[in-house]
Amino acid sequence: MAVDYTVIVVYLAGMLGMGWWGMRRAKSKSEFLVAGRRLGPTMYSGTMAAIVLGGASTIGGVGLGYKYGLSGAWMVFTIGLGLLALSVFFSARIARLKVYTVSEMLDLRYGGRAGVISGIVMWAYTLMLAVTSTIAYATIFDVLFDLNRTVAIVLGGAIVVAYSTLGGMWSITLTDMVQFVVKTIGVLLLLLPIAVVKAGGFSGMRAELPTSYFDPLGIGGETIFTYVLIYTFGMLIGQDIWQRVFTARSDRTARLGGTVAGTYCLVYALAGAVIGTAAKVLYPDLGSADDAFATIVKDELPIGVRGLVLAAALAAVMSTSSGALIACATVANNDIWSRLRGAVRRDGGAHDEVRGNRAFILIMGIAVIGTAIALNNVVEALTVAYNLLVGGLLVPILGGLLWKRGTAQGALASVIVGGLAVIGLMAGYGILANEPVYYGLLASLAAYLAVSLATRPTDESVLAVWRERLAGRSPELAPEPVPAHQ
């Protein structure tokens, strides 16, 4: 295992080195939170694919393939569909807004009344997303170094917190590009063909497994519909995803780069399901489907390659974890803390703003590590996060983008009614039930329509500013000057 250990250690050291480099570049709020809004198509595509394809997509995607066969691809496939929909229909408008958070978009569209409540919902979502990603370190480091759960979470979490705190979005962008390359080589180019060959090729897999493993709808129509509702729509409104859209240097970059990333996700989804199906042939009696990835890597891959593929799994987890962490810290600082203390900085103080956001990443990172150590049920935590996100924020966000008649009162009612409905229904039906997000979303929509139609339309001056921002014509949105050291 010495060669494998060396590969992993070099990879982790490289992540910290890029954090240090990013610190030298991030000298303003824009540079620190959204990489100066200057990413081109290549870096944008790679980092967007990296953040949406995390541990759940890699380890969980292979596990679904182990359990259901090719139809296990649907979870990651719906993530790709959501990213494609975001990129084609909304990304250009989102990028032109030149904001930092989803709540800032809601304030801009509705007149500044929905920020704190929507910020709390978004903060809860990004926190739990970061927590569930951080827990995944326990699985990977257990395979690598036979570490206990707490030490593994602290080790992996500390590295992510360190490079994210140092350089913000620049560090995360650079590390995500490396992680994208490592995942592509490790999962698509190495593990996929090796797993298929070891399982006797597709003909051998068909001979060994039930026909249901090769049915594209074998996982069940209701499950697929729920995946679409939670993950496809979740991709449209998550702060972690929007914050990457804000890094694009142009509308074209956001649209085309996101389309490439979404297409990559579809390929990755199918690859994970095929690897899981192959693992079912090789190891038909595993105690847990989620052990399929680690088992096939540990037992079937040669020395060196095994280290690279485990680094790919680590890359998948780290990219999602770091993206969720900076999103969580950005929302906590800009949408909650700054508003509650009534001291939002509007001018100057770039270094102070960087210092403040850096402090919030560190604080949120420590909170994430502590919560990850204490939490046991990852699936339930992630389900709560996505249910709150979709049930509470989908309607007011898409309504603001698509319906002129939506009002601030309607948006606020939608967030409150949808969020409370989801929480109440989860208590009644169970956290993992499908009904909470179904009925919560309907309640949110009903409240938004009824209250918006019953209240005065949004002031025309607010809508005029909104239209100018959507068109990218607002004079205060000129790009920040590039620091002399660049």
CSV table of C-alpha atoms in Angstrom, one decimal:
chain,number,residue,atom,x,y,z
A,1,MET,CA,0.0,0.0,0.0
A,2,ALA,CA,3.0,2.3,0.2
A,3,VAL,CA,2.5,3.5,-3.4
A,4,ASP,CA,-1.2,4.1,-2.8
A,5,TYR,CA,-0.4,6.0,0.4
A,6,THR,CA,2.1,8.2,-1.5
A,7,VAL,CA,-0.4,9.1,-4.2
A,8,ILE,CA,-3.0,10.1,-1.6
A,9,VAL,CA,-0.5,12.1,0.5
A,10,VAL,CA,0.8,14.0,-2.6
A,11,TYR,CA,-2.8,14.7,-3.6
A,12,LEU,CA,-3.7,16.1,-0.2
A,13,ALA,CA,-0.5,18.2,0.0
A,14,GLY,CA,-1.3,19.6,-3.4
A,15,MET,CA,-4.8,20.7,-2.1
A,16,LEU,CA,-3.2,22.7,0.7
A,17,GLY,CA,-0.6,24.2,-1.7
A,18,MET,CA,-3.4,25.5,-3.9
A,19,GLY,CA,-5.1,27.0,-0.9
A,20,TRP,CA,-2.0,29.0,-0.1
A,21,TRP,CA,-1.8,30.1,-3.8
A,22,GLY,CA,-5.4,31.1,-3.7
A,23,MET,CA,-4.8,33.3,-0.6
A,24,ARG,CA,-2.4,35.4,-2.6
A,25,ARG,CA,-5.0,36.0,-5.3
A,26,ALA,CA,-8.1,36.6,-3.2
A,27,LYS,CA,-7.7,40.3,-2.3
A,28,SER,CA,-11.3,41.5,-2.6
A,29,LYS,CA,-14.8,40.3,-1.7
A,30,SER,CA,-15.5,39.4,-5.4
A,31,GLU,CA,-12.2,37.5,-5.7
A,32,PHE,CA,-12.8,35.6,-2.5
A,33,LEU,CA,-16.4,34.7,-2.9
A,34,VAL,CA,-16.9,34.3,-6.7
A,35,ALA,CA,-13.3,34.2,-8.1
A,36,GLY,CA,-13.6,37.7,-9.5
A,37,ARG,CA,-16.4,36.6,-11.8
A,38,ARG,CA,-13.7,35.8,-14.4
A,39,LEU,CA,-13.8,32.0,-15.0
A,40,GLY,CA,-13.6,30.9,-18.6
A,41,PRO,CA,-15.4,27.9,-20.2
A,42,THR,CA,-12.8,25.3,-19.3
A,43,MET,CA,-12.4,26.1,-15.7
A,44,TYR,CA,-16.1,26.8,-15.3
A,45,SER,CA,-17.2,23.5,-16.7
A,46,GLY,CA,-14.7,21.5,-14.6
A,47,THR,CA,-15.5,23.2,-11.3
A,48,MET,CA,-19.3,23.0,-11.9
A,49,ALA,CA,-19.0,19.3,-12.6
A,50,ALA,CA,-16.8,18.8,-9.6
A,51,ILE,CA,-19.2,20.4,-7.1
A,52,VAL,CA,-22.3,18.6,-8.2
A,53,LEU,CA,-20.6,15.2,-8.4
A,54,GLY,CA,-19.7,14.5,-4.8
A,55,GLY,CA,-19.5,11.5,-2.5
A,56,ALA,CA,-23.2,10.7,-2.9
A,57,SER,CA,-22.8,10.7,-6.7
A,58,THR,CA,-19.7,8.5,-6.6
A,59,ILE,CA,-20.0,6.1,-3.7
A,60,GLY,CA,-23.8,6.4,-3.5
A,61,GLY,CA,-24.2,6.1,-7.3
A,62,VAL,CA,-22.1,2.9,-7.4
A,63,GLY,CA,-24.2,1.6,-4.5
A,64,LEU,CA,-27.4,2.2,-6.3
A,65,GLY,CA,-26.0,0.4,-9.3
A,66,TYR,CA,-25.1,-2.5,-7.0
A,67,LYS,CA,-28.7,-2.6,-5.7
A,68,TYR,CA,-30.7,-1.8,-8.8
A,69,GLY,CA,-28.5,-2.2,-11.8
A,70,LEU,CA,-28.4,0.3,-14.7
A,71,SER,CA,-31.5,2.1,-13.3
A,72,GLY,CA,-29.4,3.1,-10.3
A,73,ALA,CA,-28.0,5.9,-12.6
A,74,TRP,CA,-31.2,7.9,-12.1
A,75,MET,CA,-30.2,9.8,-9.0
A,76,VAL,CA,-27.0,11.2,-10.6
A,77,PHE,CA,-28.8,11.5,-14.0
A,78,THR,CA,-31.4,13.8,-12.5
A,79,ILE,CA,-28.6,15.9,-11.1
A,80,GLY,CA,-27.2,16.3,-14.6
A,81,LEU,CA,-30.7,17.1,-16.0
A,82,GLY,CA,-31.1,19.9,-13.3
A,83,LEU,CA,-27.7,21.3,-14.2
A,84,LEU,CA,-28.6,21.3,-17.9
A,85,ALA,CA,-31.9,23.0,-17.2
A,86,LEU,CA,-30.2,25.7,-15.1
A,87,SER,CA,-27.5,26.3,-17.7
A,88,VAL,CA,-29.9,26.5,-20.7
A,89,PHE,CA,-32.8,28.4,-19.2
A,90,PHE,CA,-31.5,30.5,-16.2
A,91,SER,CA,-27.7,30.7,-15.9
A,92,ALA,CA,-27.3,33.7,-18.2
A,93,ARG,CA,-29.8,35.8,-16.3
A,94,ILE,CA,-28.4,34.6,-12.9
A,95,ALA,CA,-24.9,35.5,-13.9
A,96,ARG,CA,-25.9,39.0,-15.1
A,97,LEU,CA,-27.5,39.8,-11.7
A,98,LYS,CA,-23.9,40.2,-10.2
A,99,VAL,CA,-25.1,39.2,-6.7
A,100,TYR,CA,-23.4,36.9,-4.2
A,101,THR,CA,-26.3,34.9,-2.7
A,102,VAL,CA,-29.8,33.6,-3.7
A,103,SER,CA,-31.3,35.7,-0.9
A,104,GLU,CA,-29.8,38.8,-2.5
A,105,MET,CA,-31.5,37.9,-5.7
A,106,LEU,CA,-34.8,37.6,-3.8
A,107,ASP,CA,-34.3,41.0,-2.2
A,108,LEU,CA,-33.5,42.5,-5.6
A,109,ARG,CA,-36.6,41.1,-7.2
A,110,TYR,CA,-39.1,41.6,-4.5
A,111,GLY,CA,-37.8,44.8,-2.8
A,112,GLY,CA,-35.7,43.7,0.1
A,113,ARG,CA,-38.0,41.8,2.4
A,114,ALA,CA,-37.3,38.1,2.1
A,115,GLY,CA,-33.6,38.0,2.9
A,116,VAL,CA,-33.2,36.8,6.4
A,117,ILE,CA,-35.9,34.0,6.4
A,118,SER,CA,-34.8,32.7,3.0
A,119,GLY,CA,-31.2,33.0,4.2
A,120,ILE,CA,-31.9,30.8,7.2
A,121,VAL,CA,-33.5,28.1,5.0
A,122,MET,CA,-30.6,28.2,2.5
A,123,TRP,CA,-28.1,28.2,5.4
A,124,ALA,CA,-29.7,25.0,6.8
A,125,TYR,CA,-29.5,23.3,3.4
A,126,THR,CA,-25.9,24.2,2.7
A,127,LEU,CA,-24.8,23.3,6.3
A,128,MET,CA,-26.4,19.8,6.0
A,129,LEU,CA,-24.9,19.3,2.5
A,130,ALA,CA,-21.5,20.1,3.9
A,131,VAL,CA,-22.0,17.8,6.9
A,132,THR,CA,-23.1,14.9,4.8
A,133,SER,CA,-20.1,15.4,2.5
A,134,THR,CA,-17.7,15.5,5.4
A,135,ILE,CA,-19.1,12.3,6.9
A,136,ALA,CA,-18.0,10.5,3.7
A,137,TYR,CA,-14.4,11.0,4.6
A,138,ALA,CA,-14.9,8.3,7.3
A,139,THR,CA,-15.6,5.7,4.6
A,140,ILE,CA,-12.6,6.6,2.4
A,141,PHE,CA,-10.0,7.0,5.1
A,142,ASP,CA,-11.1,3.8,6.7
A,143,VAL,CA,-10.2,2.0,3.5
A,144,LEU,CA,-7.0,4.0,3.1
A,145,PHE,CA,-5.5,4.1,6.6
A,146,ASP,CA,-7.9,2.1,8.8
A,147,LEU,CA,-8.7,5.2,10.8
A,148,ASN,CA,-11.6,5.4,13.2
A,149,ARG,CA,-14.6,7.5,12.2
A,150,THR,CA,-13.9,10.6,14.2
A,151,VAL,CA,-10.2,10.9,13.2
A,152,ALA,CA,-11.1,10.4,9.5
A,153,ILE,CA,-13.7,13.2,9.6
A,154,VAL,CA,-11.4,15.6,11.4
A,155,LEU,CA,-8.5,14.9,9.0
A,156,GLY,CA,-10.6,15.2,5.8
A,157,GLY,CA,-12.6,18.1,7.1
A,158,ALA,CA,-9.5,20.0,8.4
A,159,ILE,CA,-7.9,19.9,4.9
A,160,VAL,CA,-11.0,21.3,3.2
A,161,VAL,CA,-11.5,24.0,5.8
A,162,ALA,CA,-7.8,25.0,5.6
A,163,TYR,CA,-7.7,25.5,1.8
A,164,SER,CA,-11.2,27.0,1.7
A,165,THR,CA,-10.4,29.5,4.5
A,166,LEU,CA,-7.1,30.5,2.9
A,167,GLY,CA,-8.1,31.4,-0.6
A,168,GLY,CA,-11.9,31.2,-0.8
A,169,MET,CA,-13.4,30.6,-4.2
A,170,TRP,CA,-10.0,30.8,-6.0
A,171,SER,CA,-8.6,28.0,-3.9
A,172,ILE,CA,-11.8,26.0,-4.3
A,173,THR,CA,-11.8,26.6,-8.1
A,174,LEU,CA,-8.2,25.4,-8.5
A,175,THR,CA,-8.6,22.4,-6.3
A,176,ASP,CA,-11.9,21.5,-8.1
A,177,MET,CA,-10.2,21.5,-11.4
A,178,VAL,CA,-7.6,19.0,-10.1
A,179,GLN,CA,-10.4,17.0,-8.6
A,180,PHE,CA,-12.3,17.0,-11.8
A,181,VAL,CA,-9.3,15.6,-13.7
A,182,VAL,CA,-8.6,13.0,-11.0
A,183,LYS,CA,-12.2,11.9,-11.0
A,184,THR,CA,-12.3,11.6,-14.8
A,185,ILE,CA,-9.1,9.5,-14.9
A,186,GLY,CA,-9.9,7.5,-11.8
A,187,VAL,CA,-13.5,6.6,-12.3
A,188,LEU,CA,-14.2,6.9,-16.0
A,189,LEU,CA,-10.9,5.9,-17.6
A,190,LEU,CA,-9.6,3.3,-15.0
A,191,LEU,CA,-12.3,1.9,-12.6
A,192,LEU,CA,-15.1,1.6,-15.2
A,193,PRO,CA,-13.3,-0.5,-17.8
A,194,ILE,CA,-11.4,-2.6,-15.2
A,195,ALA,CA,-14.7,-3.4,-13.3
A,196,VAL,CA,-16.5,-4.4,-16.5
A,197,VAL,CA,-13.6,-6.6,-17.6
A,198,LYS,CA,-13.3,-8.2,-14.2
A,199,ALA,CA,-17.0,-9.0,-14.2
A,200,GLY,CA,-16.7,-10.8,-17.5
A,201,GLY,CA,-17.9,-8.0,-19.8
A,202,PHE,CA,-21.5,-7.0,-20.4
A,203,SER,CA,-22.4,-10.5,-21.7
A,204,GLY,CA,-21.0,-12.0,-18.5
A,205,MET,CA,-22.9,-9.5,-16.4
A,206,ARG,CA,-26.2,-10.3,-18.2
A,207,ALA,CA,-25.7,-14.0,-17.7
A,208,GLU,CA,-25.1,-13.6,-13.9
A,209,LEU,CA,-27.8,-11.0,-13.0
A,210,PRO,CA,-31.6,-10.8,-13.2
A,211,THR,CA,-33.0,-9.0,-16.2
A,212,SER,CA,-34.3,-6.3,-13.9
A,213,TYR,CA,-30.7,-5.1,-13.5
A,214,PHE,CA,-30.8,-4.0,-17.2
A,215,ASP,CA,-34.2,-2.4,-17.1
A,216,PRO,CA,-33.8,1.4,-17.4
A,217,LEU,CA,-36.8,1.9,-15.2
A,218,GLY,CA,-36.2,-0.9,-12.8
A,219,ILE,CA,-35.7,1.4,-9.8
A,220,GLY,CA,-39.4,2.4,-10.0
A,221,GLY,CA,-41.3,5.3,-11.5
A,222,GLU,CA,-42.1,7.0,-8.2
A,223,THR,CA,-38.5,6.9,-7.1
A,224,ILE,CA,-37.5,8.5,-10.4
A,225,PHE,CA,-40.1,11.2,-10.0
A,226,THR,CA,-38.9,12.0,-6.5
A,227,TYR,CA,-35.3,12.2,-7.7
A,228,VAL,CA,-36.5,14.7,-10.4
A,229,LEU,CA,-38.4,16.8,-7.8
A,230,ILE,CA,-35.6,16.9,-5.3
A,231,TYR,CA,-32.4,16.8,-7.3
A,232,THR,CA,-33.3,18.3,-10.6
A,233,PHE,CA,-35.2,21.2,-9.0
A,234,GLY,CA,-32.6,21.4,-6.2
A,235,MET,CA,-29.9,22.1,-8.8
A,236,LEU,CA,-32.0,25.1,-10.0
A,237,ILE,CA,-31.9,27.0,-6.7
A,238,GLY,CA,-29.1,25.8,-4.4
A,239,GLN,CA,-26.7,28.5,-3.2
A,240,ASP,CA,-23.7,26.2,-3.8
A,241,ILE,CA,-24.7,25.9,-7.5
A,242,TRP,CA,-25.6,29.6,-8.0
A,243,GLN,CA,-22.3,30.7,-6.4
A,244,ARG,CA,-20.5,28.8,-9.2
A,245,VAL,CA,-22.7,30.5,-11.8
A,246,PHE,CA,-21.6,33.8,-10.4
A,247,THR,CA,-18.0,33.0,-11.2
A,248,ALA,CA,-18.6,32.9,-15.0
A,249,ARG,CA,-17.0,35.7,-16.9
A,250,SER,CA,-19.9,36.0,-19.4
A,251,ASP,CA,-23.4,34.7,-20.2
A,252,ARG,CA,-22.0,32.5,-22.9
A,253,THR,CA,-19.6,30.9,-20.4
A,254,ALA,CA,-22.4,30.2,-17.9
A,255,ARG,CA,-24.6,28.7,-20.6
A,256,LEU,CA,-22.2,26.6,-22.6
A,257,GLY,CA,-19.9,25.7,-19.8
A,258,GLY,CA,-22.8,24.5,-17.7
A,259,THR,CA,-24.2,22.5,-20.6
A,260,VAL,CA,-20.9,20.7,-20.9
A,261,ALA,CA,-20.8,20.0,-17.2
A,262,GLY,CA,-24.4,18.7,-17.2
A,263,THR,CA,-23.6,16.4,-20.1
A,264,TYR,CA,-20.6,15.1,-18.2
A,265,CYS,CA,-22.9,14.3,-15.2
A,266,LEU,CA,-25.1,12.1,-17.4
A,267,VAL,CA,-22.0,10.1,-18.5
A,268,TYR,CA,-20.8,9.9,-14.9
A,269,ALA,CA,-24.2,8.6,-13.8
A,270,LEU,CA,-24.2,5.8,-16.2
A,271,ALA,CA,-20.6,4.9,-15.3
A,272,GLY,CA,-21.4,4.7,-11.6
A,273,ALA,CA,-24.4,2.4,-12.3
A,274,VAL,CA,-22.3,0.1,-14.5
A,275,ILE,CA,-19.5,-0.1,-11.9
A,276,GLY,CA,-22.1,-1.0,-9.3
A,277,THR,CA,-23.6,-3.7,-11.5
A,278,ALA,CA,-20.2,-5.2,-12.1
A,279,ALA,CA,-19.6,-5.2,-8.3
A,280,LYS,CA,-22.8,-7.1,-7.9
A,281,VAL,CA,-21.4,-9.9,-10.1
A,282,LEU,CA,-18.1,-9.9,-8.3
A,283,TYR,CA,-19.4,-9.5,-4.7
A,284,PRO,CA,-23.1,-10.6,-4.6
A,285,ASP,CA,-23.4,-10.8,-0.8
A,286,LEU,CA,-22.1,-7.4,0.5
A,287,GLY,CA,-23.6,-6.3,3.7
A,288,SER,CA,-24.3,-2.8,2.4
A,289,ALA,CA,-24.6,-1.6,-1.2
A,290,ASP,CA,-22.6,1.5,-0.2
A,291,ASP,CA,-19.6,-0.8,0.4
A,292,ALA,CA,-19.5,-1.7,-3.3
A,293,PHE,CA,-17.2,1.1,-4.4
A,294,ALA,CA,-14.6,0.6,-1.7
A,295,THR,CA,-14.6,-3.2,-2.0
A,296,ILE,CA,-14.1,-3.3,-5.8
A,297,VAL,CA,-11.4,-0.7,-5.6
A,298,LYS,CA,-9.6,-2.4,-2.7
A,299,ASP,CA,-9.8,-5.9,-4.1
A,300,GLU,CA,-9.6,-5.6,-7.9
A,301,LEU,CA,-7.3,-2.7,-8.8
A,302,PRO,CA,-3.5,-2.9,-9.1
A,303,ILE,CA,-1.2,-1.0,-6.8
A,304,GLY,CA,-0.9,2.7,-7.8
A,305,VAL,CA,-4.1,2.6,-9.7
A,306,ARG,CA,-5.9,1.8,-6.5
A,307,GLY,CA,-4.5,4.9,-4.9
A,308,LEU,CA,-5.5,7.1,-7.8
A,309,VAL,CA,-9.1,5.8,-7.8
A,310,LEU,CA,-9.3,6.3,-4.0
A,311,ALA,CA,-8.0,9.8,-4.6
A,312,ALA,CA,-10.8,10.2,-7.2
A,313,ALA,CA,-13.4,9.3,-4.5
A,314,LEU,CA,-11.7,11.7,-2.1
A,315,ALA,CA,-11.8,14.4,-4.8
A,316,ALA,CA,-15.5,13.9,-5.3
A,317,VAL,CA,-16.2,14.3,-1.6
A,318,MET,CA,-13.8,17.3,-1.2
A,319,SER,CA,-15.2,19.2,-4.1
A,320,THR,CA,-18.8,19.0,-2.8
A,321,SER,CA,-17.7,19.6,0.8
A,322,SER,CA,-15.7,22.8,-0.1
A,323,GLY,CA,-18.4,24.2,-2.3
A,324,ALA,CA,-21.1,23.6,0.3
A,325,LEU,CA,-18.8,25.1,3.0
A,326,ILE,CA,-18.2,28.4,1.2
A,327,ALA,CA,-21.9,28.6,0.3
A,328,CYS,CA,-22.8,28.1,3.9
A,329,ALA,CA,-20.4,30.7,5.2
A,330,THR,CA,-21.4,33.2,2.5
A,331,VAL,CA,-25.1,32.9,3.4
A,332,ALA,CA,-24.3,33.0,7.2
A,333,ASN,CA,-22.2,36.2,6.8
A,334,ASN,CA,-24.0,38.1,4.1
A,335,ASP,CA,-27.6,37.1,4.5
A,336,ILE,CA,-28.0,36.5,8.2
A,337,TRP,CA,-25.3,38.0,10.4
A,338,SER,CA,-24.8,41.2,8.4
A,339,ARG,CA,-28.6,41.8,8.2
A,340,LEU,CA,-29.3,41.0,11.9
A,341,ARG,CA,-26.6,43.4,13.1
A,342,GLY,CA,-27.8,46.0,10.7
A,343,ALA,CA,-24.3,46.9,9.4
A,344,VAL,CA,-24.0,45.6,5.8
A,345,ARG,CA,-20.9,47.2,4.2
A,346,ARG,CA,-21.7,48.8,0.9
A,347,ASP,CA,-18.4,50.5,0.0
A,348,GLY,CA,-14.7,50.2,0.6
A,349,GLY,CA,-13.4,47.8,3.2
A,350,ALA,CA,-12.5,45.1,0.7
A,351,HIS,CA,-9.8,43.6,3.0
A,352,ASP,CA,-12.2,43.7,6.0
A,353,GLU,CA,-14.8,41.9,3.9
A,354,VAL,CA,-12.3,39.2,2.9
A,355,ARG,CA,-11.3,38.8,6.5
A,356,GLY,CA,-14.9,38.6,7.7
A,357,ASN,CA,-15.8,36.0,5.1
A,358,ARG,CA,-12.6,34.0,5.8
A,359,ALA,CA,-13.6,34.0,9.5
A,360,PHE,CA,-17.0,32.7,8.7
A,361,ILE,CA,-15.6,29.9,6.6
A,362,LEU,CA,-13.4,28.8,9.5
A,363,ILE,CA,-16.3,29.0,12.0
A,364,MET,CA,-18.8,27.2,9.7
A,365,GLY,CA,-16.1,24.6,9.0
A,366,ILE,CA,-15.6,23.8,12.7
A,367,ALA,CA,-19.4,23.6,13.1
A,368,VAL,CA,-19.6,21.2,10.1
A,369,ILE,CA,-16.9,18.9,11.5
A,370,GLY,CA,-18.5,18.9,14.9
A,371,THR,CA,-21.9,18.1,13.5
A,372,ALA,CA,-20.5,15.4,11.2
A,373,ILE,CA,-18.9,13.7,14.2
A,374,ALA,CA,-22.2,13.8,16.2
A,375,LEU,CA,-24.5,12.8,13.3
A,376,ASN,CA,-25.3,9.2,12.4
A,377,ASN,CA,-28.0,9.0,9.7
A,378,VAL,CA,-26.6,10.7,6.6
A,379,VAL,CA,-29.5,9.9,4.3
A,380,GLU,CA,-32.0,11.5,6.7
A,381,ALA,CA,-29.9,14.6,7.1
A,382,LEU,CA,-29.6,15.1,3.3
A,383,THR,CA,-33.3,14.4,2.8
A,384,VAL,CA,-34.2,17.1,5.4
A,385,ALA,CA,-31.9,19.6,3.6
A,386,TYR,CA,-33.3,19.0,0.1
A,387,ASN,CA,-36.9,18.9,1.3
A,388,LEU,CA,-36.5,22.3,3.0
A,389,LEU,CA,-34.7,23.7,0.0
A,390,VAL,CA,-37.3,22.6,-2.6
A,391,GLY,CA,-40.4,23.0,-0.4
A,392,GLY,CA,-39.4,26.4,0.9
A,393,LEU,CA,-37.5,28.2,-1.8
A,394,LEU,CA,-38.2,26.7,-5.3
A,395,VAL,CA,-41.5,28.6,-5.8
A,396,PRO,CA,-40.4,32.1,-4.8
A,397,ILE,CA,-37.1,31.8,-6.7
A,398,LEU,CA,-38.6,30.5,-10.0
A,399,GLY,CA,-41.6,32.7,-9.5
A,400,GLY,CA,-39.4,35.7,-9.3
A,401,LEU,CA,-37.6,34.8,-12.5
A,402,LEU,CA,-40.7,33.9,-14.5
A,403,TRP,CA,-43.8,35.8,-13.1
A,404,LYS,CA,-43.9,39.6,-12.9
A,405,ARG,CA,-47.0,39.6,-10.6
A,406,GLY,CA,-45.2,37.8,-7.8
A,407,THR,CA,-44.9,40.0,-4.7
A,408,ALA,CA,-42.7,40.2,-1.6
A,409,GLN,CA,-45.6,39.2,0.6
A,410,GLY,CA,-46.3,36.2,-1.7
A,411,ALA,CA,-42.6,35.2,-1.6
A,412,LEU,CA,-42.4,35.4,2.2
A,413,ALA,CA,-45.7,33.4,2.6
A,414,SER,CA,-44.4,30.8,0.2
A,415,VAL,CA,-41.1,30.3,2.1
A,416,ILE,CA,-42.9,30.1,5.5
A,417,VAL,CA,-45.8,27.9,4.4
A,418,GLY,CA,-43.7,25.6,2.3
A,419,GLY,CA,-41.0,25.2,5.0
A,420,LEU,CA,-43.5,24.6,7.8
A,421,ALA,CA,-45.5,22.2,5.7
A,422,VAL,CA,-42.4,20.2,4.9
A,423,ILE,CA,-41.4,20.0,8.5
A,424,GLY,CA,-44.9,19.0,9.7
A,425,LEU,CA,-45.3,16.4,7.0
A,426,MET,CA,-41.9,14.9,7.7
A,427,ALA,CA,-43.0,14.6,11.4
A,428,GLY,CA,-46.2,12.9,10.2
A,429,TYR,CA,-45.1,10.7,7.3
A,430,GLY,CA,-41.5,10.2,8.3
A,431,ILE,CA,-38.3,11.9,7.1
A,432,LEU,CA,-37.7,9.5,4.2
A,433,ALA,CA,-41.3,9.6,2.9
A,434,ASN,CA,-42.0,11.2,-0.5
A,435,GLU,CA,-45.2,13.0,0.6
A,436,PRO,CA,-43.5,15.9,2.5
A,437,VAL,CA,-41.8,17.4,-0.5
A,438,TYR,CA,-44.9,16.7,-2.8
A,439,TYR,CA,-47.4,18.4,-0.6
A,440,GLY,CA,-45.0,21.0,0.8
A,441,LEU,CA,-44.2,22.2,-2.7
A,442,LEU,CA,-48.0,22.4,-3.5
A,443,ALA,CA,-48.6,24.4,-0.3
A,444,SER,CA,-45.7,26.7,-1.2
A,445,LEU,CA,-47.1,27.3,-4.7
A,446,ALA,CA,-50.7,27.9,-3.4
A,447,ALA,CA,-49.5,30.4,-0.8
A,448,TYR,CA,-47.3,32.3,-3.4
A,449,LEU,CA,-50.1,32.6,-5.9
A,450,ALA,CA,-52.9,33.5,-3.4
A,451,VAL,CA,-50.9,36.1,-1.4
A,452,SER,CA,-49.3,37.6,-4.5
A,453,LEU,CA,-52.7,38.1,-6.2
A,454,ALA,CA,-54.2,39.4,-3.0
A,455,THR,CA,-51.5,42.1,-2.4
A,456,ARG,CA,-50.4,45.1,-4.4
A,457,PRO,CA,-48.1,44.4,-7.3
A,458,THR,CA,-44.4,45.0,-6.8
A,459,ASP,CA,-43.4,48.6,-7.1
A,460,GLU,CA,-42.5,49.5,-10.7
A,461,SER,CA,-39.3,51.1,-9.6
A,462,VAL,CA,-38.2,47.9,-8.0
A,463,LEU,CA,-39.0,45.9,-11.2
A,464,ALA,CA,-37.2,48.5,-13.3
A,465,VAL,CA,-34.0,48.0,-11.3
A,466,TRP,CA,-34.5,44.2,-11.6
A,467,ARG,CA,-34.9,44.4,-15.4
A,468,GLU,CA,-31.7,46.5,-15.6
A,469,ARG,CA,-29.8,44.0,-13.6
A,470,LEU,CA,-31.2,41.0,-15.6
A,471,ALA,CA,-30.0,42.8,-18.8
A,472,GLY,CA,-26.6,43.5,-17.3
A,473,ARG,CA,-27.0,47.2,-17.9
A,474,SER,CA,-26.8,48.5,-14.3
A,475,PRO,CA,-23.9,51.0,-14.2
A,476,GLU,CA,-22.7,49.9,-10.7
A,477,LEU,CA,-22.0,46.4,-12.0
A,478,ALA,CA,-18.8,47.3,-13.8
A,479,PRO,CA,-16.1,44.6,-13.2
A,480,GLU,CA,-13.8,45.2,-10.3
A,481,PRO,CA,-10.3,46.3,-11.4
A,482,VAL,CA,-7.8,43.6,-11.5
A,483,PRO,CA,-5.2,44.0,-8.7
A,484,ALA,CA,-1.8,45.0,-9.9
A,485,HIS,CA,-0.1,41.7,-8.8
A,486,GLN,CA,-2.2,39.8,-11.4
